[in-house]
Short mmCIF file of C-alpha atoms in Angstrom, two decimals:
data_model
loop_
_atom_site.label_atom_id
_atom_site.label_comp_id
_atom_site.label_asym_id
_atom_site.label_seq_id
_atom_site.Cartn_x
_atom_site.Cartn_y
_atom_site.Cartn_z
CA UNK D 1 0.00 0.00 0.00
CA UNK D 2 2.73 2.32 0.79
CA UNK D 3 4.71 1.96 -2.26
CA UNK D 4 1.08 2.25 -4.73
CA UNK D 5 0.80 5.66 -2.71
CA UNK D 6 4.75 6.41 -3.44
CA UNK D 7 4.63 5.13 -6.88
CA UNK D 8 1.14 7.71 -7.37
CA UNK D 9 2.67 10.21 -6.21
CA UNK D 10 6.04 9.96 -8.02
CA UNK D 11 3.51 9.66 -11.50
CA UNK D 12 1.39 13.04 -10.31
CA UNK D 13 4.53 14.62 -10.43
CA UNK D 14 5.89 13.86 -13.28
CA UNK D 15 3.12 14.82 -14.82
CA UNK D 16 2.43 17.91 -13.46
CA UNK D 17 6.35 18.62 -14.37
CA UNK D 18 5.27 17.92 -18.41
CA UNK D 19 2.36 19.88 -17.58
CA UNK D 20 4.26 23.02 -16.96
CA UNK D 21 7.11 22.54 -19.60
CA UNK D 22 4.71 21.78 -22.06
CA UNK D 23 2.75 25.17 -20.71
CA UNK D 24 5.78 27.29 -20.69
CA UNK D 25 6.92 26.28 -24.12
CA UNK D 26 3.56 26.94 -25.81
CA UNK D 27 2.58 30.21 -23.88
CA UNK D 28 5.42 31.98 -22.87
CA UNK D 29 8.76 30.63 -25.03
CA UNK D 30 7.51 29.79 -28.83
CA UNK D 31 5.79 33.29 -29.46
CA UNK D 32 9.22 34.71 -28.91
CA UNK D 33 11.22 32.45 -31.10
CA UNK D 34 8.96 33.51 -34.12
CA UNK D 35 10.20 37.44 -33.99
CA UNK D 36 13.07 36.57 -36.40
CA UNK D 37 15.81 38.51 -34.14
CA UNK D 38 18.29 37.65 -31.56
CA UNK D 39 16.36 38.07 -28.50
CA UNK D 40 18.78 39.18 -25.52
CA UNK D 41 19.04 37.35 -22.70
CA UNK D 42 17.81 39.65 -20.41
CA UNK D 43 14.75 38.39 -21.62
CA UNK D 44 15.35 34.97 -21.31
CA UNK D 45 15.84 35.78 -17.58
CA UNK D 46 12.36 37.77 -17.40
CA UNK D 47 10.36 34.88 -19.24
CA UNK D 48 11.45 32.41 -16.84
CA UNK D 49 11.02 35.04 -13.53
CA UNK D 50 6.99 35.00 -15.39
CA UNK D 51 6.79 31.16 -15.26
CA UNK D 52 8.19 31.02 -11.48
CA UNK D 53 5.23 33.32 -10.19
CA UNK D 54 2.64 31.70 -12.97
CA UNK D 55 3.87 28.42 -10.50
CA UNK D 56 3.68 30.35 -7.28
CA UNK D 57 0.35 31.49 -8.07
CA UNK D 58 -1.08 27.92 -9.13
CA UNK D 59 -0.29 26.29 -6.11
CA UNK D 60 -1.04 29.07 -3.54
CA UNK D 61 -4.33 29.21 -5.26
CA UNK D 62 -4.90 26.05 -5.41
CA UNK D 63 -3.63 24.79 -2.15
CA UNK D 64 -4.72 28.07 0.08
CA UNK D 65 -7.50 30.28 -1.86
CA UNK D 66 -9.73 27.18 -3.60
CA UNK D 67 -10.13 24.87 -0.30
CA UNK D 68 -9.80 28.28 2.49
CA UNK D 69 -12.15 30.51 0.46
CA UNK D 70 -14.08 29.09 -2.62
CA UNK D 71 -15.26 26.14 -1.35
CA UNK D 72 -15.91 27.44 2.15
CA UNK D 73 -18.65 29.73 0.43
CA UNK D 74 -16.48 32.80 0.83
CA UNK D 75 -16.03 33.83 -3.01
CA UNK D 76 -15.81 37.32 -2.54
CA UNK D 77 -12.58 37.36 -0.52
CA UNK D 78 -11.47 34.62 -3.00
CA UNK D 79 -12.28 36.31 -6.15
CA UNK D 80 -10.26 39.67 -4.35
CA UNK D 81 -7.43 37.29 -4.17
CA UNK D 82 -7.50 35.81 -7.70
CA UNK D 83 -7.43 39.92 -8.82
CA UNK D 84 -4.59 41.14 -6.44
CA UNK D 85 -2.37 37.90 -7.39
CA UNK D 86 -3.26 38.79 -11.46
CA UNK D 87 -2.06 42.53 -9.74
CA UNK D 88 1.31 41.44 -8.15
CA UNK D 89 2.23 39.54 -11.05
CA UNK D 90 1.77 42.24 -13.60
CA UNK D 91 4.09 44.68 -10.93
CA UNK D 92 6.58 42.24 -10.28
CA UNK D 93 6.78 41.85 -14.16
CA UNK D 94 6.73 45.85 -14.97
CA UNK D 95 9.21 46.28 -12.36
CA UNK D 96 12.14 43.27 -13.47
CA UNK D 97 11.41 44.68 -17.29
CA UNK D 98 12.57 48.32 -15.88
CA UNK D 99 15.07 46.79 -14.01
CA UNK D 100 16.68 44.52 -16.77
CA UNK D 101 16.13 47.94 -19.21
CA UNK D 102 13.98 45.06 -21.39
CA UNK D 103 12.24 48.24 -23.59
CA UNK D 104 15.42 49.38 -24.54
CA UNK D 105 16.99 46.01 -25.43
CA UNK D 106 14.22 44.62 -27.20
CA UNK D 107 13.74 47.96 -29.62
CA UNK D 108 17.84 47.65 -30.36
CA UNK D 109 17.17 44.47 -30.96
CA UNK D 110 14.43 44.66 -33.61
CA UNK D 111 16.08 48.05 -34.81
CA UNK D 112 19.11 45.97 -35.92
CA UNK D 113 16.95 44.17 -38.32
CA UNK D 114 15.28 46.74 -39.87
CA UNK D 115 11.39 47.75 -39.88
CA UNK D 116 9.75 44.77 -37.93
CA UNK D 117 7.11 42.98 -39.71
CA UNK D 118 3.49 42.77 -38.63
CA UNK D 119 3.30 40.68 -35.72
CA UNK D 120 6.55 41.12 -34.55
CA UNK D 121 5.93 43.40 -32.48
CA UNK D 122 6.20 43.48 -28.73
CA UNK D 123 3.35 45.63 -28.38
CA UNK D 124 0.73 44.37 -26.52
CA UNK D 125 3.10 41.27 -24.62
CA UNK D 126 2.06 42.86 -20.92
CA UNK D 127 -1.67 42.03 -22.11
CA UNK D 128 -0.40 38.32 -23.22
CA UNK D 129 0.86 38.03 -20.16
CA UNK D 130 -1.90 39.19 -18.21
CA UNK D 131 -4.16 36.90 -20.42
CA UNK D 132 -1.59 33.81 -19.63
CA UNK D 133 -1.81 34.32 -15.59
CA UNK D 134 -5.57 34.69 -15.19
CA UNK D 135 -5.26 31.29 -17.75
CA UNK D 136 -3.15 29.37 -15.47
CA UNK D 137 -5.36 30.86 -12.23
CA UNK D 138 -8.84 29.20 -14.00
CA UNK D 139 -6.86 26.03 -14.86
CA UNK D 140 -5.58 25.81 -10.98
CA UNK D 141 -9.16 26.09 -10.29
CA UNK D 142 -10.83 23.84 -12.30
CA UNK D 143 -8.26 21.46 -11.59
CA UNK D 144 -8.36 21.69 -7.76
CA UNK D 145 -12.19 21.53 -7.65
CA UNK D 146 -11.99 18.68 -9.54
CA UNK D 147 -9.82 16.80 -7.52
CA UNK D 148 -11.31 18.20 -4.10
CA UNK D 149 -14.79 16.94 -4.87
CA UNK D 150 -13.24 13.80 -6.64
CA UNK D 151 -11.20 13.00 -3.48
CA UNK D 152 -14.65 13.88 -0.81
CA UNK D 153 -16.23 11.90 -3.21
CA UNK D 154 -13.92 8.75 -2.97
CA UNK D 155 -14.01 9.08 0.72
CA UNK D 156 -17.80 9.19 1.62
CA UNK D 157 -17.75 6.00 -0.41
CA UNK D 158 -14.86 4.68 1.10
CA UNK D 159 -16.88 5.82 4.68
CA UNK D 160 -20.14 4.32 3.47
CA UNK D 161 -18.47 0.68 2.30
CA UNK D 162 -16.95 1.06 5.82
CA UNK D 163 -20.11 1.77 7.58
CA UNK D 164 -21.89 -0.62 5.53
CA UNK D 165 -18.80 -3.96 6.66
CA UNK D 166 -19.42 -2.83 9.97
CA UNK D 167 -23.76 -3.28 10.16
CA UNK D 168 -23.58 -6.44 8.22
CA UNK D 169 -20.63 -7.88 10.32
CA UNK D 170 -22.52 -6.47 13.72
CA UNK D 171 -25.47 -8.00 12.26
CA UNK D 172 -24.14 -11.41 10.88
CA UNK D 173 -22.93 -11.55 14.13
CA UNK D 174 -26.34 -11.65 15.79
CA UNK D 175 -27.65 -14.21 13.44
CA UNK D 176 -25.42 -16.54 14.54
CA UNK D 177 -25.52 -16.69 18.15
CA UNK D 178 -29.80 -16.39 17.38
CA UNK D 179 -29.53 -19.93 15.06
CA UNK D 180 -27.00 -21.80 17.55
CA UNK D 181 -29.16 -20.72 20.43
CA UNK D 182 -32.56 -22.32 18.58
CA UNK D 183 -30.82 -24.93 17.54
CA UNK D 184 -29.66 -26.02 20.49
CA UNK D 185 -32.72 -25.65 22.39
CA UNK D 186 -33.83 -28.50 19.72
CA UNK D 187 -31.13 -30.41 20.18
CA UNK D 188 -31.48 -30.56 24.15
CA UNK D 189 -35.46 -31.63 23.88
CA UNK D 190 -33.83 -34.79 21.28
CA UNK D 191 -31.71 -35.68 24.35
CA UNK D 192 -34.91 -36.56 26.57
CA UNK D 193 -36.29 -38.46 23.77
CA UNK D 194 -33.77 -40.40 22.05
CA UNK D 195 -29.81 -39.98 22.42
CA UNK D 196 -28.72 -41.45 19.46
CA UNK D 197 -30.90 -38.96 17.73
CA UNK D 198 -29.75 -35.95 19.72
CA UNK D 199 -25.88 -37.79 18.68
CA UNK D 200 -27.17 -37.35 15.18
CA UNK D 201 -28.39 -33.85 15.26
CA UNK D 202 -25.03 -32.84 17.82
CA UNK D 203 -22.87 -34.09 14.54
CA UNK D 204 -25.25 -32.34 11.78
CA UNK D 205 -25.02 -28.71 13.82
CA UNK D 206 -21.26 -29.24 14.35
CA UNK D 207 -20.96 -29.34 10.66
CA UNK D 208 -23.23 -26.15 10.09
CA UNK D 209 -21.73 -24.86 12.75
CA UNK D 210 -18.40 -24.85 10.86
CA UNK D 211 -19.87 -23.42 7.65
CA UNK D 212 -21.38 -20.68 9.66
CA UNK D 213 -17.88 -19.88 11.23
CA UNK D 214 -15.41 -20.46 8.75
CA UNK D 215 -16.73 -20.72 4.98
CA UNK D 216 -19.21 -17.57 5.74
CA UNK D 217 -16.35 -15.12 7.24
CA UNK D 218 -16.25 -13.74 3.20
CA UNK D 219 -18.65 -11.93 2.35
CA UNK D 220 -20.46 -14.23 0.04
CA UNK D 221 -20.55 -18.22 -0.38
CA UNK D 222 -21.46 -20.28 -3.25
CA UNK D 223 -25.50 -20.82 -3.46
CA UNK D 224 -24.60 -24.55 -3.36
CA UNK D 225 -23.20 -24.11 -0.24
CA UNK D 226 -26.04 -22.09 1.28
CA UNK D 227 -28.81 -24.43 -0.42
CA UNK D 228 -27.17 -27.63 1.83
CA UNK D 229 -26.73 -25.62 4.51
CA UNK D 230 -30.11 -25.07 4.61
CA UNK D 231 -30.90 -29.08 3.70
CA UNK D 232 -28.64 -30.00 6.79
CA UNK D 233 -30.90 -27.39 9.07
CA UNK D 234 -34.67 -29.38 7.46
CA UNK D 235 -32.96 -32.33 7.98
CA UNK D 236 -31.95 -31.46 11.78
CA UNK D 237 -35.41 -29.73 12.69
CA UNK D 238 -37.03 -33.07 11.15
CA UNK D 239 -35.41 -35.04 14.09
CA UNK D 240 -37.69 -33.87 16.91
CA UNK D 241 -40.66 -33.37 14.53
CA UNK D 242 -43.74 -36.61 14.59
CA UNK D 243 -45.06 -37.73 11.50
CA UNK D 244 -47.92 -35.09 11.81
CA UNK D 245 -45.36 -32.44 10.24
CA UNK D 246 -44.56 -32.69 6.51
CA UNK D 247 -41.77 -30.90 5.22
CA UNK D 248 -41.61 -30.50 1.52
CA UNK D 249 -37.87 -29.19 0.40
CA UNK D 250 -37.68 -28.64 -3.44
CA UNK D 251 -34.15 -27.41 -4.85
CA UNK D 252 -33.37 -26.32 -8.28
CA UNK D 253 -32.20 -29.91 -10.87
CA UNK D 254 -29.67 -28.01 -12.44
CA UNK D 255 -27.91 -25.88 -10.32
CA UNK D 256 -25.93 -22.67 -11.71
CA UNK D 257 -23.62 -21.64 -8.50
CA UNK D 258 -23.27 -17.94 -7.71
CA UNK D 259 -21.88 -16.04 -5.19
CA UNK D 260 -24.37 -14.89 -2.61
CA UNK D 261 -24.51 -13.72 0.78
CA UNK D 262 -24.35 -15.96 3.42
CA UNK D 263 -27.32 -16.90 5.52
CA UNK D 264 -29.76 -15.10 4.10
CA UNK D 265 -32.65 -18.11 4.04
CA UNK D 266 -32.13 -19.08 7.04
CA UNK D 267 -34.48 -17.06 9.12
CA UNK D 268 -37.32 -17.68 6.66
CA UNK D 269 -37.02 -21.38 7.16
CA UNK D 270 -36.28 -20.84 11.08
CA UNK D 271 -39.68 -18.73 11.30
CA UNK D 272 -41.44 -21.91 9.67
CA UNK D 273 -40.18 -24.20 11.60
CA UNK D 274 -40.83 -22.09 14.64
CA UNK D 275 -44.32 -20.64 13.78
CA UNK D 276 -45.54 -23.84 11.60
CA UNK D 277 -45.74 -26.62 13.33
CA UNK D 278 -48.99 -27.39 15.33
CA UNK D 279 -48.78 -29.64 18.63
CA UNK D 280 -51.71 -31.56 17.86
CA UNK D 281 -53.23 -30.99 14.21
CA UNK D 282 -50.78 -31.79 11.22
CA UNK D 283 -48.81 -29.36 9.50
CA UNK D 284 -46.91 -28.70 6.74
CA UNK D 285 -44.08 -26.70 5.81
CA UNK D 286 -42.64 -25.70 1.81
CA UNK D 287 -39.95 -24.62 1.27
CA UNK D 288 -38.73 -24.02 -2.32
CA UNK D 289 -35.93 -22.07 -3.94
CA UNK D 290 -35.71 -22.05 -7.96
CA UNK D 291 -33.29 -19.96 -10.36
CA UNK D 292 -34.07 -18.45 -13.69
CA UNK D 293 -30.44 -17.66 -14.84
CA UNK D 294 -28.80 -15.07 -12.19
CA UNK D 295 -32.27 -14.66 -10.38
CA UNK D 296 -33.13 -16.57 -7.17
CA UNK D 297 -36.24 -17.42 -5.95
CA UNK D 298 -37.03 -18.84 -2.33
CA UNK D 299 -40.68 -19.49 -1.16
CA UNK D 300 -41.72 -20.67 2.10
CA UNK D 301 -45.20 -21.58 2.84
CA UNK D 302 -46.28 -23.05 6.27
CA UNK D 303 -49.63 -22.92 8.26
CA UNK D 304 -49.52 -20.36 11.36
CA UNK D 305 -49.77 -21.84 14.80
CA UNK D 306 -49.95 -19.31 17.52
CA UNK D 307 -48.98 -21.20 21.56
CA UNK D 308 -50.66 -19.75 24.54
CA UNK D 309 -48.86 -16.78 25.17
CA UNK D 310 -46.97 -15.70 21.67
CA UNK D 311 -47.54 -13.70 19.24
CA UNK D 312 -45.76 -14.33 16.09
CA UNK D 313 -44.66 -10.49 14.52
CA UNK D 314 -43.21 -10.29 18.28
CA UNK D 315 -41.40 -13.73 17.77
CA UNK D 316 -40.21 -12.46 14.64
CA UNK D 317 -37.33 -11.20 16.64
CA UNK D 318 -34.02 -10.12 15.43
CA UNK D 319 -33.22 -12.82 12.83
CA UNK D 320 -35.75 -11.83 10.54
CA UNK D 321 -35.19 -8.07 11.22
CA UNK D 322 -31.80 -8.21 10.52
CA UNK D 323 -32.29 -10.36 7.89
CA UNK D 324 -33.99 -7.82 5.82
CA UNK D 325 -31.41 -5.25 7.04
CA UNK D 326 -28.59 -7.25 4.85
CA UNK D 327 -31.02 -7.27 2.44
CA UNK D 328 -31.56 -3.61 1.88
CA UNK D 329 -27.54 -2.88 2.35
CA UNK D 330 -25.89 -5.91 0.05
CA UNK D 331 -29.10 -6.00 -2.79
CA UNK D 332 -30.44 -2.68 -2.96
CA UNK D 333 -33.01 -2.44 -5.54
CA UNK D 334 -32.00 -5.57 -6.65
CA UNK D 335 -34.39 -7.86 -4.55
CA UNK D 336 -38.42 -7.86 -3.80
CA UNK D 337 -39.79 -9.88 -0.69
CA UNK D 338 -43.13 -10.24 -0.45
CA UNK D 339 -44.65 -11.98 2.81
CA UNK D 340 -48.78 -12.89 2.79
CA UNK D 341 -49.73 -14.04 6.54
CA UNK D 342 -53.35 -13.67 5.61
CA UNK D 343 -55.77 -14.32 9.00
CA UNK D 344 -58.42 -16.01 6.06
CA UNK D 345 -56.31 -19.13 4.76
CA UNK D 346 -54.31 -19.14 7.87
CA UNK D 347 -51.26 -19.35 6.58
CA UNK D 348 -47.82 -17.81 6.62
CA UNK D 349 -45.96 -16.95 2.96
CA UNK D 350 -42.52 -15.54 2.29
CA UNK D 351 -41.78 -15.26 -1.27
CA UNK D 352 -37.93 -13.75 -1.68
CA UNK D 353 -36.44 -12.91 -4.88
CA UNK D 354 -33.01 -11.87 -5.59
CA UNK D 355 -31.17 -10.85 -8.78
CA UNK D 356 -27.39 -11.83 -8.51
#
């Protein structure tokens, strides 16, 4: 990292140094050259004394007046700035031509080649080189406004991204800890019932239990992976269930595997499990998930079974909250989910659709 920030550096500079030769050669040196008489020296000296304050006033202006004044709203003192810098340089230049005697020279100069032509001239240089400063004084600006809102720009994304890592890690990290503590809840009514069942289930959660810790600390897993994941939960809550409960899992024939994030059907089928399954009448539960090329589609249907004392949008709880939180920060405008828990057919129906 430090030496791609050297290395960028080293490049801005050595463009900006082609920038200015380039810049010097075509405003201030080549009109010169075309006079057609042996230019003294003395102005030589003045041409490059021009280019050192055209430099000086490009970087104070763009490192002091832009982000101090312009951009803090305050363009009158800025624009009063712009106009006395255009001011100095335009004295500093009048005064080094009187000092250097550059008139004088320059009128020797073209009298030793007789008449000059049209266009040769000096008349009229001081307003060239007014013209030139307030040039390089807009390009400093447009440059440095440029690069200021590129750079605030690249940083409230950088901040956002940030922000967003942080909620999905904060809330990944609550999903978790919600599934292992359901789970083992299950697990520990098996152990009253059968033990080489609740053996069983202790070996299918330890393997979930490692995808959820290791293969889901990226940011997305394969949709194979999250598809048996959720096989290995059915296949765990079916353990403690009676043959009252049918559970009908349906998974796509020919599989196309994309990355997606991690976890994100689980609290759908949790909810079923949790909410659809009746103590004494028999229940079902569907759960489907299809694809149609880079689009996803889960649907879980199960009946709604409310115990003495629940209610189920309060047992809802934080897995399915958070759930759709991922949702709206990793698939923005890129998902639908559409849940029917209609009081006339009694029943309970999540139908999630995601575009990968």
């Amino acid at each position: 990292m430090t030496f791609q920030r050297s290395k960028s550096k080293l490049v801005n500079i050595l463009i900006q140094t082609l920038i200015w030769v380039v810049l010097g050669i075509v405003l201030l040196f080549n009109q010169p050259l075309g006079w057609n008489i042996d230019v003294p020296y003395q102005f030589w000296l003045k041409q490059f004394f021009v280019f050192f304050l055209l430099i000086i006033s490009y970087y104070l202006n763009a490192y002091l007046f832009v982000p101090r004044f312009l951009l803090k709203n305050q363009t009158g003192i800025y624009f009063m700035l712009i106009a006395l810098t255009i001011a100095i340089i335009m004295v500093l230049t009048s005064w080094f031509d009187k000092y250097l005697e550059l008139g004088r020279l320059l009128t020797e100069a073209f009298m030793k080649h007789g008449p000059p032509k049209r266009g040769e001239r000096r008349q009229g240089y001081d307003i060239i080189t007014l013209a030139v400063s307030a040039l390089v004084l807009g390009i400093s600006t447009s440059i440095t406004t440029t690069q200021i809102w590129q750079r605030d720009k690249q940083r409230h994304q950088e901040m956002e991204q940030e922000k967003i890592s942080s909620e999905l890690s904060f809330l990944k990290a609550q999903i978790n800890p919600h599934f292992f503590f359901n789970t083992l809840n299950n697990i520990y009514a098996l152990t009253v019932v059968n033990v080489e069942t609740s053996r069983t289930a202790i070996h299918q959660l330890s393997r979930m239990m490692r995808y959820v810790l290791y293969d889901t600390q990226n940011s997305t897993a394969l949709l194979s992976q999250e598809i048996a994941f959720i096989k290995d939960y059915i296949s765990l809550m079916q353990l403690r269930l009676t043959e009252r409960v049918t559970v009908n899992f349906i998974t796509p024939a020919a599989l196309k595997d994309f990355a997606i994030a991690p976890m994100l059907f689980l609290t759908f089928v949790e909810n079923a499990f949790k909410h659809g399954v009746s103590d004494t009448k028999p229940s079902v539960i569907d759960v489907f998930i299809e694809q149609n090329d880079n689009q996803v589609c889960l649907m879980v249907k199960n009946g709604i079974y409310k115990t003495q004392g629940t209610n189920i949008e309060e047992n809802q709880g934080i897995g399915l909250n958070n759930t759709i939180r991922r949702l709206d920060l990793l698939y923005p405008g890129k998902y639908t989910l559409k849940v029917d828990d209609t009081t006339e057919t009694n029943m309970y129906i999540v139908n999630l659709i995601i575009n990968l």
